[in-house]
Amino acid sequence: MPSPAAGARSPESLGSPRALPRVVVVGSGFAGFSVLRHLERLLPPDAAELIVVSPVDHLLYTSLLPQVATSEAEPRHLAVSVRAALRRTTLALGHVVKVDFRGRTITVRQPNAVHAQLRWDRLVLAPGAVTRTVDIPGLTDHALGLKNLAEAVYLRDHVLRQFEYADACEDPVVRRARCTFVIVGAGYTGTELAAQMVRFTRRAVGQYPRLTERDIRWILTDLAPRVLPELGEALSRRAARVLAGRGVDVRLRTSISEAGAGCVRFIDGESVATHTLVWCAGVAPSPLISTLGLPTQHGRLVVDARFQVPATADVFALGDAAAVPDVTRGCQPAGQTAQHAVRQGAVAARNVAASLGHGTAKPYRHRNLGFVVDLGGTAAVADPLGIPLSGVAAAAVTRGYHLWALPCLTNRTRVAADWLLDTLTPRQIVQLGFLPPAKSSINAAERIDIYHSGHS
Ligand SMILES: Cc1cc2nc3c(=O)[nH]c(=O)nc-3n(C[C@H](O)[C@H](O)[C@H](O)COP(=O)(O)OP(=O)(O)OC[C@H]3O[C@@H](n4cnc5c(N)ncnc54)[C@H](O)[C@@H]3O)c2cc1C
């Protein structure tokens, strides 16, 4: 194992000098953050040392990523600081790329690409998921994802760049291609994105003297028979009506079969000229999971209802990366939602604490609070506690839910201020250029290719 470069802190050196049991949490997303927040409350300070290993120093509130792509919310306001919110936890920055279950160590690839090892007494795996791509020719080269802040900001830049090209171009065919945008996946991410982006681009196009709203074309496609299959049919129909009213071309029971530099081909053979393909067709567990050599279900790590990973000792897993049995749905794997991840975090913390002699363990039992889907402006659909809502009422519930669910007052206040400012002042429609196009593919932007192959 190479030693850390000068100036780099080895995660091992971050530990407390006292010989306390060490709880290492992998991932600072909804699940990992929630585990630590509850462990800090459940465990007395001298009961354990808490460490979180994550490539980022924050929890990302992903639900508002479409609003970053549309300039409605500032990227930073979705990032909840781990250092500020988790005062007893030590942050070790990097990706866990290997787990040695027998030796009770993990290998951390630090941001400077140096690898370091970290010992654990309790290991909690919550590395989340990455965008799930499928074997469609050209997809990984040409599709953009929407899983992190860099991708959301890049998408906004990319769309505005298409308008720049279109505005400078005489050829109507080329112009049409630049102003055509295709989203694959009509679940909540793709539907929210389409509904909000069409409003954003209509506003943005006013900045380009030679373009009009009529030049803009958004296509949303899915193999499913309806948009938002997560919701009941009535709400799904209402969302479809909002999309149709805004001119989104919704194509169901179909998808694309090929992606190229300037076009996508649909399954029926139709070719659509475009330079923008956004892939929102589901997620796959973090590539770390497949390196572990442990049983998986649809790629997610198998765990029991107490989050314990079978055939290992003192290892827990939860969130999008784990197939947590949902006892309220016949023990099918729980949905990959923030709602599940946060609630699982509370119960997993209790079980980790119990394994250290504090309290008693219990199985996870989920009560669904419902879905909220922000379609932009005063349009939304939601089913809080099973009550179907649409329009202004749903929009109010949606916004209220996000403010409640954001786990830090600072972020809540800033997001609320973003929304208020957006109604009082013109939206700032500018490119930020943080991520170069060469790093914008899903594999590069989500760091999918850094993991070791082989088992620990
Ligand atoms: C655009 C979008 C909108 C969404 N909207 C909603 C919504 O409205 N409602 C809802 O309930 N759900 C929503 N979701 C789903 C929700 O974000 C996920 O279900 C939730 O984030 C899962 O939590 P998690 O902790 O398992 O994973 P994440 O929140 O993704 O956290 C994973 C963490 O692990 C870190 N990590 C990754 N790899 C490693 C590694 N190798 N080593 C160490 N750390 C690692 C990551 O940096 C991150 O900090 C949305 C998702 C997206 C992408």
Short mmCIF file of C-alpha atoms and ligand atoms in Angstrom, two decimals:
data_model
loop_
_atom_site.label_atom_id
_atom_site.label_comp_id
_atom_site.label_asym_id
_atom_site.label_seq_id
_atom_site.Cartn_x
_atom_site.Cartn_y
_atom_site.Cartn_z
CA MET A 1 0.00 0.00 0.00
CA PRO A 2 1.63 3.30 -1.00
CA SER A 3 2.09 5.75 1.82
CA PRO A 4 0.19 9.01 1.67
CA ALA A 5 1.89 11.84 -0.21
CA ALA A 6 3.30 14.72 1.81
CA GLY A 7 0.45 16.94 2.97
CA ALA A 8 -2.19 14.27 2.52
CA ARG A 9 -3.80 13.00 5.69
CA SER A 10 -4.13 9.29 5.96
CA PRO A 11 -7.59 8.37 7.24
CA GLU A 12 -5.80 6.22 9.85
CA SER A 13 -4.22 9.38 11.29
CA LEU A 14 -7.69 10.92 11.69
CA GLY A 15 -8.72 8.43 14.32
CA SER A 16 -8.75 9.19 18.03
CA PRO A 17 -5.66 8.03 19.97
CA ARG A 18 -7.96 6.33 22.51
CA ALA A 19 -8.78 2.70 21.98
CA LEU A 20 -12.52 3.19 21.39
CA PRO A 21 -14.51 0.91 19.13
CA ARG A 22 -14.53 2.54 15.72
CA VAL A 23 -17.71 2.88 13.65
CA VAL A 24 -16.90 3.64 10.02
CA VAL A 25 -19.75 4.80 7.78
CA VAL A 26 -19.17 4.67 4.01
CA GLY A 27 -21.05 7.49 2.27
CA SER A 28 -22.36 10.87 3.44
CA GLY A 29 -25.67 10.74 1.56
CA PHE A 30 -29.15 10.47 3.03
CA ALA A 31 -28.51 7.05 4.60
CA GLY A 32 -24.97 7.59 5.94
CA PHE A 33 -25.76 11.08 7.23
CA SER A 34 -28.88 9.82 8.98
CA VAL A 35 -27.01 6.92 10.63
CA LEU A 36 -24.38 9.30 12.00
CA ARG A 37 -26.85 11.92 13.14
CA HIS A 38 -28.67 9.28 15.20
CA LEU A 39 -25.48 7.60 16.44
CA GLU A 40 -24.27 10.96 17.76
CA ARG A 41 -27.46 11.11 19.85
CA LEU A 42 -27.60 7.45 20.86
CA LEU A 43 -23.99 6.86 21.89
CA PRO A 44 -22.25 8.60 24.80
CA PRO A 45 -19.04 10.36 23.63
CA ASP A 46 -16.78 7.70 25.15
CA ALA A 47 -18.72 4.79 23.61
CA ALA A 48 -17.26 4.89 20.10
CA GLU A 49 -15.25 6.83 17.58
CA LEU A 50 -17.36 7.86 14.55
CA ILE A 51 -15.81 8.23 11.09
CA VAL A 52 -17.50 8.89 7.75
CA VAL A 53 -15.64 8.17 4.53
CA SER A 54 -17.02 10.00 1.51
CA PRO A 55 -15.68 11.64 -1.66
CA VAL A 56 -17.65 14.78 -0.74
CA ASP A 57 -17.90 16.78 2.48
CA HIS A 58 -21.66 17.10 2.35
CA LEU A 59 -25.01 15.40 2.04
CA LEU A 60 -26.46 16.26 -1.36
CA TYR A 61 -30.20 16.98 -1.33
CA THR A 62 -30.77 15.36 -4.72
CA SER A 63 -34.50 16.05 -4.90
CA LEU A 64 -33.80 19.65 -5.91
CA LEU A 65 -31.19 18.87 -8.60
CA PRO A 66 -33.65 19.76 -11.41
CA GLN A 67 -33.87 23.22 -9.81
CA VAL A 68 -30.10 23.57 -10.06
CA ALA A 69 -30.31 22.67 -13.75
CA THR A 70 -32.91 25.40 -14.19
CA SER A 71 -31.08 28.04 -12.12
CA GLU A 72 -33.88 28.21 -9.57
CA ALA A 73 -31.74 26.94 -6.66
CA GLU A 74 -28.06 27.59 -6.05
CA PRO A 75 -25.93 24.41 -6.12
CA ARG A 76 -24.30 25.15 -2.76
CA HIS A 77 -27.66 25.43 -1.04
CA LEU A 78 -28.37 21.73 -1.68
CA ALA A 79 -25.11 20.68 -0.02
CA VAL A 80 -25.50 20.11 3.73
CA SER A 81 -22.09 20.39 5.40
CA VAL A 82 -21.03 17.19 7.18
CA ARG A 83 -18.47 19.03 9.29
CA ALA A 84 -21.02 21.60 10.50
CA ALA A 85 -23.90 19.17 11.09
CA LEU A 86 -22.07 16.15 12.54
CA ARG A 87 -19.90 17.59 15.28
CA ARG A 88 -18.66 14.30 16.77
CA THR A 89 -17.88 12.62 13.47
CA THR A 90 -14.51 12.69 11.70
CA LEU A 91 -14.66 13.07 7.92
CA ALA A 92 -12.15 11.13 5.81
CA LEU A 93 -12.39 12.35 2.23
CA GLY A 94 -12.17 9.70 -0.49
CA HIS A 95 -13.81 6.72 -2.16
CA VAL A 96 -13.76 3.35 -0.43
CA VAL A 97 -12.56 1.04 -3.18
CA LYS A 98 -12.02 -2.19 -1.25
CA VAL A 99 -13.23 -3.90 1.92
CA ASP A 100 -11.27 -6.59 3.76
CA PHE A 101 -13.88 -8.29 5.95
CA ARG A 102 -11.45 -10.68 7.62
CA GLY A 103 -8.80 -8.07 8.37
CA ARG A 104 -11.50 -5.46 9.24
CA THR A 105 -10.01 -2.73 7.10
CA ILE A 106 -11.16 -0.66 4.15
CA THR A 107 -9.03 0.87 1.41
CA VAL A 108 -9.73 4.54 0.77
CA ARG A 109 -8.76 6.21 -2.49
CA GLN A 110 -8.11 9.76 -1.37
CA PRO A 111 -8.75 12.77 -3.65
CA ASN A 112 -5.06 12.85 -4.63
CA ALA A 113 -5.40 9.20 -5.84
CA VAL A 114 -3.27 7.94 -2.92
CA HIS A 115 -4.69 4.82 -1.25
CA ALA A 116 -4.81 4.44 2.54
CA GLN A 117 -6.19 1.82 4.89
CA LEU A 118 -8.58 2.34 7.74
CA ARG A 119 -9.47 -0.13 10.48
CA TRP A 120 -13.10 -0.62 11.60
CA ASP A 121 -14.97 -2.36 14.39
CA ARG A 122 -18.41 -1.68 12.93
CA LEU A 123 -18.78 -1.00 9.22
CA VAL A 124 -21.86 0.69 7.75
CA LEU A 125 -22.03 0.59 3.96
CA ALA A 126 -24.14 3.40 2.45
CA PRO A 127 -22.39 4.35 -0.83
CA GLY A 128 -25.68 4.94 -2.68
CA ALA A 129 -26.11 4.48 -6.41
CA VAL A 130 -24.92 5.75 -9.76
CA THR A 131 -26.86 6.31 -12.97
CA ARG A 132 -27.80 2.94 -14.48
CA THR A 133 -26.82 2.74 -18.11
CA VAL A 134 -27.75 -0.09 -20.46
CA ASP A 135 -26.14 -1.60 -23.50
CA ILE A 136 -27.34 0.90 -26.09
CA PRO A 137 -24.73 1.81 -28.71
CA GLY A 138 -23.27 5.27 -28.06
CA LEU A 139 -25.13 5.78 -24.77
CA THR A 140 -22.16 6.06 -22.40
CA ASP A 141 -20.36 8.38 -24.83
CA HIS A 142 -23.22 10.77 -25.51
CA ALA A 143 -25.70 10.72 -22.62
CA LEU A 144 -25.64 13.13 -19.69
CA GLY A 145 -26.70 12.08 -16.17
CA LEU A 146 -28.36 13.97 -13.32
CA LYS A 147 -27.02 12.43 -10.13
CA ASN A 148 -24.73 15.08 -8.68
CA LEU A 149 -24.19 18.85 -8.62
CA ALA A 150 -21.55 18.80 -11.34
CA GLU A 151 -23.94 17.04 -13.70
CA ALA A 152 -26.82 19.42 -12.89
CA VAL A 153 -24.70 22.52 -13.50
CA TYR A 154 -23.20 20.96 -16.61
CA LEU A 155 -26.65 20.21 -18.02
CA ARG A 156 -27.70 23.86 -17.64
CA ASP A 157 -24.46 25.02 -19.30
CA HIS A 158 -24.85 22.50 -22.07
CA VAL A 159 -28.44 23.55 -22.86
CA LEU A 160 -27.49 27.22 -22.93
CA ARG A 161 -24.52 26.39 -25.15
CA GLN A 162 -26.91 24.75 -27.63
CA PHE A 163 -28.83 28.02 -27.79
CA GLU A 164 -25.58 29.91 -28.45
CA TYR A 165 -24.79 27.60 -31.37
CA ALA A 166 -28.35 27.75 -32.68
CA ASP A 167 -28.46 31.52 -32.48
CA ALA A 168 -25.25 31.82 -34.46
CA CYS A 169 -26.37 29.41 -37.16
CA GLU A 170 -28.18 30.11 -40.46
CA ASP A 171 -29.13 26.54 -41.30
CA PRO A 172 -32.66 25.83 -39.93
CA VAL A 173 -32.00 22.08 -39.78
CA VAL A 174 -28.90 22.49 -37.63
CA ARG A 175 -30.72 25.04 -35.54
CA ARG A 176 -33.62 22.67 -34.98
CA ALA A 177 -31.20 19.94 -33.82
CA ARG A 178 -29.49 22.30 -31.35
CA CYS A 179 -32.86 23.26 -29.84
CA THR A 180 -34.09 19.65 -29.52
CA PHE A 181 -33.59 17.98 -26.14
CA VAL A 182 -34.30 14.33 -25.34
CA ILE A 183 -34.83 12.90 -21.85
CA VAL A 184 -35.07 9.14 -21.38
CA GLY A 185 -36.92 8.01 -18.24
CA ALA A 186 -40.30 9.36 -17.12
CA GLY A 187 -39.97 8.52 -13.42
CA TYR A 188 -39.88 11.40 -10.96
CA THR A 189 -36.40 12.59 -12.01
CA GLY A 190 -37.05 12.66 -15.77
CA THR A 191 -40.58 14.05 -15.42
CA GLU A 192 -39.56 16.84 -13.04
CA LEU A 193 -36.61 17.66 -15.25
CA ALA A 194 -38.68 17.82 -18.46
CA ALA A 195 -41.44 19.89 -16.87
CA GLN A 196 -39.03 22.36 -15.27
CA MET A 197 -36.54 22.56 -18.14
CA VAL A 198 -39.19 23.42 -20.71
CA ARG A 199 -40.17 26.45 -18.60
CA PHE A 200 -36.53 27.37 -18.11
CA THR A 201 -35.65 27.15 -21.79
CA ARG A 202 -38.68 29.23 -22.75
CA ARG A 203 -37.42 31.93 -20.42
CA ALA A 204 -33.80 31.55 -21.53
CA VAL A 205 -34.58 31.72 -25.23
CA GLY A 206 -35.59 35.38 -24.83
CA GLN A 207 -31.86 36.15 -24.42
CA TYR A 208 -31.12 34.95 -27.96
CA PRO A 209 -32.34 37.44 -30.58
CA ARG A 210 -32.72 34.95 -33.43
CA LEU A 211 -34.49 32.20 -31.47
CA THR A 212 -38.11 31.90 -30.43
CA GLU A 213 -40.06 29.56 -28.17
CA ARG A 214 -41.26 27.74 -31.28
CA ASP A 215 -37.69 26.54 -31.93
CA ILE A 216 -37.58 24.61 -28.65
CA ARG A 217 -38.53 20.94 -28.58
CA TRP A 218 -38.40 18.65 -25.54
CA ILE A 219 -38.99 14.91 -25.90
CA LEU A 220 -39.59 12.70 -22.85
CA THR A 221 -39.62 8.99 -23.49
CA ASP A 222 -40.05 5.82 -21.42
CA LEU A 223 -40.75 2.15 -22.00
CA ALA A 224 -43.49 2.36 -19.35
CA PRO A 225 -47.10 2.94 -20.42
CA ARG A 226 -47.41 6.15 -18.37
CA VAL A 227 -45.33 8.90 -16.80
CA LEU A 228 -44.64 8.74 -13.05
CA PRO A 229 -45.47 5.04 -12.57
CA GLU A 230 -44.61 5.59 -8.86
CA LEU A 231 -47.91 7.50 -8.48
CA GLY A 232 -51.53 6.50 -9.02
CA GLU A 233 -53.03 6.69 -12.51
CA ALA A 234 -55.03 9.89 -11.87
CA LEU A 235 -51.93 11.86 -10.77
CA SER A 236 -49.91 10.36 -13.57
CA ARG A 237 -52.55 11.62 -16.06
CA ARG A 238 -52.47 15.10 -14.49
CA ALA A 239 -48.69 15.25 -14.80
CA ALA A 240 -49.00 14.12 -18.45
CA ARG A 241 -51.49 16.95 -19.07
CA VAL A 242 -49.08 19.52 -17.59
CA LEU A 243 -46.31 18.22 -19.83
CA ALA A 244 -48.55 18.24 -22.91
CA GLY A 245 -49.76 21.76 -22.06
CA ARG A 246 -46.15 22.92 -22.08
CA GLY A 247 -45.53 21.30 -25.44
CA VAL A 248 -43.39 18.37 -24.24
CA ASP A 249 -43.50 15.51 -26.74
CA VAL A 250 -44.14 12.52 -24.43
CA ARG A 251 -43.42 9.16 -26.08
CA LEU A 252 -44.41 6.13 -24.03
CA ARG A 253 -43.88 2.37 -24.54
CA THR A 254 -40.73 3.20 -26.48
CA SER A 255 -37.15 4.25 -25.96
CA ILE A 256 -34.00 4.93 -27.88
CA SER A 257 -31.95 2.21 -29.55
CA GLU A 258 -28.85 4.23 -30.47
CA ALA A 259 -27.17 7.49 -29.50
CA GLY A 260 -24.78 9.45 -31.68
CA ALA A 261 -22.97 12.79 -31.67
CA GLY A 262 -25.82 14.61 -33.40
CA CYS A 263 -28.84 12.31 -33.21
CA VAL A 264 -30.67 9.58 -31.35
CA ARG A 265 -32.56 6.72 -32.94
CA PHE A 266 -35.81 5.42 -31.45
CA ILE A 267 -36.75 1.73 -31.29
CA ASP A 268 -39.20 2.19 -34.19
CA GLY A 269 -36.32 3.41 -36.36
CA GLU A 270 -37.12 7.13 -36.27
CA SER A 271 -34.02 9.27 -36.04
CA VAL A 272 -34.19 12.59 -34.17
CA ALA A 273 -31.45 15.15 -34.70
CA THR A 274 -30.28 16.42 -31.28
CA HIS A 275 -27.12 17.20 -29.35
CA THR A 276 -28.70 16.62 -25.95
CA LEU A 277 -29.60 13.26 -24.48
CA VAL A 278 -30.28 13.11 -20.74
CA TRP A 279 -30.45 9.62 -19.25
CA CYS A 280 -32.77 9.40 -16.22
CA ALA A 281 -33.74 5.74 -16.63
CA GLY A 282 -32.92 4.47 -13.17
CA VAL A 283 -29.97 3.89 -10.88
CA ALA A 284 -27.59 1.02 -10.17
CA PRO A 285 -25.88 0.41 -6.80
CA SER A 286 -22.44 1.93 -6.30
CA PRO A 287 -19.79 -0.11 -8.18
CA LEU A 288 -18.20 -0.73 -4.76
CA ILE A 289 -20.90 -3.33 -4.04
CA SER A 290 -19.88 -5.64 -6.88
CA THR A 291 -16.26 -5.68 -5.63
CA LEU A 292 -17.27 -7.15 -2.24
CA GLY A 293 -17.88 -10.74 -3.38
CA LEU A 294 -21.10 -10.94 -1.36
CA PRO A 295 -24.62 -11.97 -2.42
CA THR A 296 -26.61 -9.27 -4.22
CA GLN A 297 -30.18 -8.86 -5.43
CA HIS A 298 -30.47 -6.82 -8.64
CA GLY A 299 -26.96 -5.60 -7.83
CA ARG A 300 -27.91 -4.40 -4.33
CA LEU A 301 -26.18 -5.93 -1.32
CA VAL A 302 -28.34 -8.51 0.45
CA VAL A 303 -29.07 -7.58 4.07
CA ASP A 304 -31.62 -8.68 6.66
CA ALA A 305 -34.33 -6.44 8.11
CA ARG A 306 -31.83 -5.29 10.77
CA PHE A 307 -29.42 -4.15 8.00
CA GLN A 308 -26.89 -6.87 8.84
CA VAL A 309 -24.94 -8.30 5.93
CA PRO A 310 -25.16 -12.11 6.17
CA ALA A 311 -21.91 -14.11 6.49
CA THR A 312 -20.04 -11.10 7.84
CA ALA A 313 -19.61 -9.88 11.39
CA ASP A 314 -20.48 -6.33 12.42
CA VAL A 315 -21.20 -5.14 8.87
CA PHE A 316 -24.39 -3.21 8.10
CA ALA A 317 -25.67 -1.82 4.80
CA LEU A 318 -28.60 0.40 3.81
CA GLY A 319 -29.89 2.98 1.34
CA ASP A 320 -29.86 2.65 -2.45
CA ALA A 321 -26.90 0.24 -2.35
CA ALA A 322 -28.62 -2.39 -0.19
CA ALA A 323 -31.63 -4.66 -0.80
CA VAL A 324 -33.30 -3.89 2.52
CA PRO A 325 -36.39 -6.11 2.89
CA ASP A 326 -39.52 -4.00 3.16
CA VAL A 327 -41.66 -6.03 5.56
CA THR A 328 -44.71 -3.95 4.62
CA ARG A 329 -44.46 -5.17 0.99
CA GLY A 330 -43.81 -8.88 1.40
CA CYS A 331 -40.08 -8.33 2.04
CA GLN A 332 -39.41 -7.02 -1.48
CA PRO A 333 -36.35 -4.75 -1.59
CA ALA A 334 -37.27 -1.29 -0.29
CA GLY A 335 -37.59 1.50 -2.86
CA GLN A 336 -34.52 3.52 -3.76
CA THR A 337 -35.71 6.81 -2.30
CA ALA A 338 -34.37 9.40 0.09
CA GLN A 339 -37.38 8.78 2.28
CA HIS A 340 -36.38 5.13 2.79
CA ALA A 341 -32.68 6.01 3.20
CA VAL A 342 -33.32 8.56 5.97
CA ARG A 343 -35.68 6.30 7.91
CA GLN A 344 -33.40 3.31 7.47
CA GLY A 345 -30.58 5.45 8.88
CA ALA A 346 -32.46 5.98 12.15
CA VAL A 347 -33.09 2.24 12.66
CA ALA A 348 -29.62 1.21 11.48
CA ALA A 349 -28.05 3.63 14.00
CA ARG A 350 -30.11 2.04 16.74
CA ASN A 351 -28.91 -1.41 15.68
CA VAL A 352 -25.25 -0.36 15.46
CA ALA A 353 -25.56 1.20 18.93
CA ALA A 354 -27.15 -2.02 20.22
CA SER A 355 -24.22 -4.02 18.83
CA LEU A 356 -21.99 -1.84 21.03
CA GLY A 357 -24.11 -2.52 24.11
CA HIS A 358 -26.34 0.56 23.98
CA GLY A 359 -30.07 -0.15 23.59
CA THR A 360 -31.78 -2.92 21.65
CA ALA A 361 -31.88 -3.72 17.95
CA LYS A 362 -35.07 -3.75 15.89
CA PRO A 363 -36.07 -4.53 12.31
CA TYR A 364 -36.87 -1.81 9.74
CA ARG A 365 -40.52 -1.11 9.07
CA HIS A 366 -41.43 1.58 6.53
CA ARG A 367 -44.55 3.73 6.50
CA ASN A 368 -44.80 5.51 3.17
CA LEU A 369 -45.33 9.26 3.47
CA GLY A 370 -46.08 9.55 -0.25
CA PHE A 371 -44.39 11.20 -3.20
CA VAL A 372 -44.05 14.85 -4.17
CA VAL A 373 -43.26 15.82 -7.75
CA ASP A 374 -42.44 19.45 -8.54
CA LEU A 375 -43.43 20.28 -12.13
CA GLY A 376 -42.24 23.89 -11.89
CA GLY A 377 -44.12 27.09 -11.01
CA THR A 378 -47.43 26.30 -9.36
CA ALA A 379 -47.73 22.89 -11.00
CA ALA A 380 -47.05 19.73 -9.01
CA VAL A 381 -48.54 16.36 -8.17
CA ALA A 382 -48.26 14.71 -4.77
CA ASP A 383 -49.87 12.02 -2.64
CA PRO A 384 -48.98 12.92 0.96
CA LEU A 385 -50.19 10.15 3.27
CA GLY A 386 -52.05 8.69 0.27
CA ILE A 387 -54.12 11.83 -0.43
CA PRO A 388 -53.87 12.68 -4.16
CA LEU A 389 -53.18 16.37 -4.80
CA SER A 390 -52.35 18.42 -7.87
CA GLY A 391 -51.92 22.08 -8.84
CA VAL A 392 -51.26 24.81 -6.28
CA ALA A 393 -52.08 22.62 -3.26
CA ALA A 394 -49.59 19.98 -4.41
CA ALA A 395 -46.99 22.69 -5.16
CA ALA A 396 -47.36 24.07 -1.63
CA VAL A 397 -47.04 20.59 -0.10
CA THR A 398 -44.05 19.83 -2.33
CA ARG A 399 -42.14 22.96 -1.38
CA GLY A 400 -43.09 22.59 2.29
CA TYR A 401 -41.93 18.98 2.27
CA HIS A 402 -38.54 19.87 0.80
CA LEU A 403 -37.95 22.59 3.40
CA TRP A 404 -38.90 20.17 6.16
CA ALA A 405 -36.79 17.34 4.76
CA LEU A 406 -33.64 19.41 4.19
CA PRO A 407 -31.66 18.43 7.27
CA CYS A 408 -30.09 21.78 8.17
CA LEU A 409 -31.56 25.19 8.95
CA THR A 410 -28.89 27.04 6.95
CA ASN A 411 -29.74 25.12 3.80
CA ARG A 412 -33.47 25.44 4.39
CA THR A 413 -33.20 29.20 4.75
CA ARG A 414 -31.04 29.56 1.67
CA VAL A 415 -33.29 27.40 -0.51
CA ALA A 416 -36.35 29.33 0.69
CA ALA A 417 -34.50 32.57 -0.13
CA ASP A 418 -33.68 31.21 -3.61
CA TRP A 419 -37.38 30.55 -4.22
CA LEU A 420 -38.37 33.98 -2.95
CA LEU A 421 -35.71 35.75 -5.02
CA ASP A 422 -36.79 33.80 -8.07
CA THR A 423 -40.26 35.33 -7.80
CA LEU A 424 -38.93 38.86 -7.18
CA THR A 425 -35.96 39.14 -9.56
CA PRO A 426 -35.17 37.88 -13.05
CA ARG A 427 -33.53 34.46 -13.06
CA GLN A 428 -29.75 34.53 -13.72
CA ILE A 429 -29.32 32.58 -16.93
CA VAL A 430 -25.56 32.11 -17.33
CA GLN A 431 -23.12 29.32 -18.01
CA LEU A 432 -20.67 28.58 -15.19
CA GLY A 433 -18.32 26.23 -17.05
CA PHE A 434 -17.07 24.32 -13.99
CA LEU A 435 -16.99 20.92 -15.68
CA PRO A 436 -15.25 20.63 -19.06
CA PRO A 437 -17.19 18.68 -21.73
CA ALA A 438 -14.51 15.97 -21.70
CA LYS A 439 -15.43 15.11 -18.09
CA SER A 440 -19.19 15.25 -18.57
CA SER A 441 -19.94 11.62 -19.48
CA ILE A 442 -21.83 9.64 -16.82
CA ASN A 443 -18.80 7.39 -16.17
CA ALA A 444 -16.43 10.32 -15.64
CA ALA A 445 -18.80 12.66 -13.77
CA GLU A 446 -19.89 9.90 -11.36
CA ARG A 447 -16.40 8.32 -10.99
CA ILE A 448 -17.69 4.89 -11.95
CA ASP A 449 -14.39 3.54 -13.20
CA ILE A 450 -12.10 3.88 -10.16
CA TYR A 451 -12.88 0.59 -8.41
CA HIS A 452 -10.63 -2.45 -8.09
CA SER A 453 -11.90 -5.62 -9.65
CA GLY A 454 -11.77 -8.86 -7.68
CA HIS A 455 -12.89 -9.63 -4.16
CA SER A 456 -11.38 -8.75 -0.84
C1 LIG B 1 -32.30 13.94 -9.47
C2 LIG B 1 -32.80 13.07 -8.34
C3 LIG B 1 -33.97 13.41 -7.69
C4 LIG B 1 -34.45 12.63 -6.65
N1 LIG B 1 -35.60 12.99 -6.03
C5 LIG B 1 -36.05 12.26 -4.98
C6 LIG B 1 -37.22 12.65 -4.29
O1 LIG B 1 -37.85 13.66 -4.63
N2 LIG B 1 -37.63 11.89 -3.24
C7 LIG B 1 -36.94 10.78 -2.82
O2 LIG B 1 -37.33 10.13 -1.84
N3 LIG B 1 -35.83 10.38 -3.47
C8 LIG B 1 -35.36 11.09 -4.53
N4 LIG B 1 -34.22 10.70 -5.18
C9 LIG B 1 -33.56 9.45 -4.77
C10 LIG B 1 -32.62 9.71 -3.60
O3 LIG B 1 -31.69 10.71 -3.94
C11 LIG B 1 -31.87 8.43 -3.24
O4 LIG B 1 -32.77 7.39 -3.04
C12 LIG B 1 -31.06 8.66 -1.98
O5 LIG B 1 -30.06 9.61 -2.25
C13 LIG B 1 -30.42 7.38 -1.47
O6 LIG B 1 -29.65 7.67 -0.34
P1 LIG B 1 -28.25 6.94 -0.12
O7 LIG B 1 -27.68 7.50 1.14
O8 LIG B 1 -28.39 5.48 -0.26
O9 LIG B 1 -27.38 7.41 -1.36
P2 LIG B 1 -26.82 8.86 -1.66
O10 LIG B 1 -27.68 9.90 -1.07
O11 LIG B 1 -26.57 8.90 -3.13
O12 LIG B 1 -25.45 8.89 -0.89
C14 LIG B 1 -24.36 8.07 -1.23
C15 LIG B 1 -23.14 8.69 -0.60
O13 LIG B 1 -22.04 7.78 -0.75
C16 LIG B 1 -20.92 8.48 -1.29
N5 LIG B 1 -20.14 7.48 -1.99
C17 LIG B 1 -20.34 6.96 -3.23
N6 LIG B 1 -19.41 6.03 -3.48
C18 LIG B 1 -18.62 5.97 -2.39
C19 LIG B 1 -17.46 5.20 -2.05
N7 LIG B 1 -16.95 4.30 -2.89
N8 LIG B 1 -16.87 5.42 -0.86
C20 LIG B 1 -17.38 6.33 0.01
N9 LIG B 1 -18.48 7.06 -0.25
C21 LIG B 1 -19.08 6.88 -1.44
C22 LIG B 1 -21.56 9.55 -2.15
O14 LIG B 1 -20.65 10.61 -2.43
C23 LIG B 1 -22.70 9.99 -1.24
O15 LIG B 1 -22.23 10.85 -0.26
C24 LIG B 1 -33.72 11.48 -6.24
C25 LIG B 1 -32.53 11.14 -6.88
C26 LIG B 1 -32.06 11.94 -7.92
C27 LIG B 1 -30.77 11.57 -8.60
#
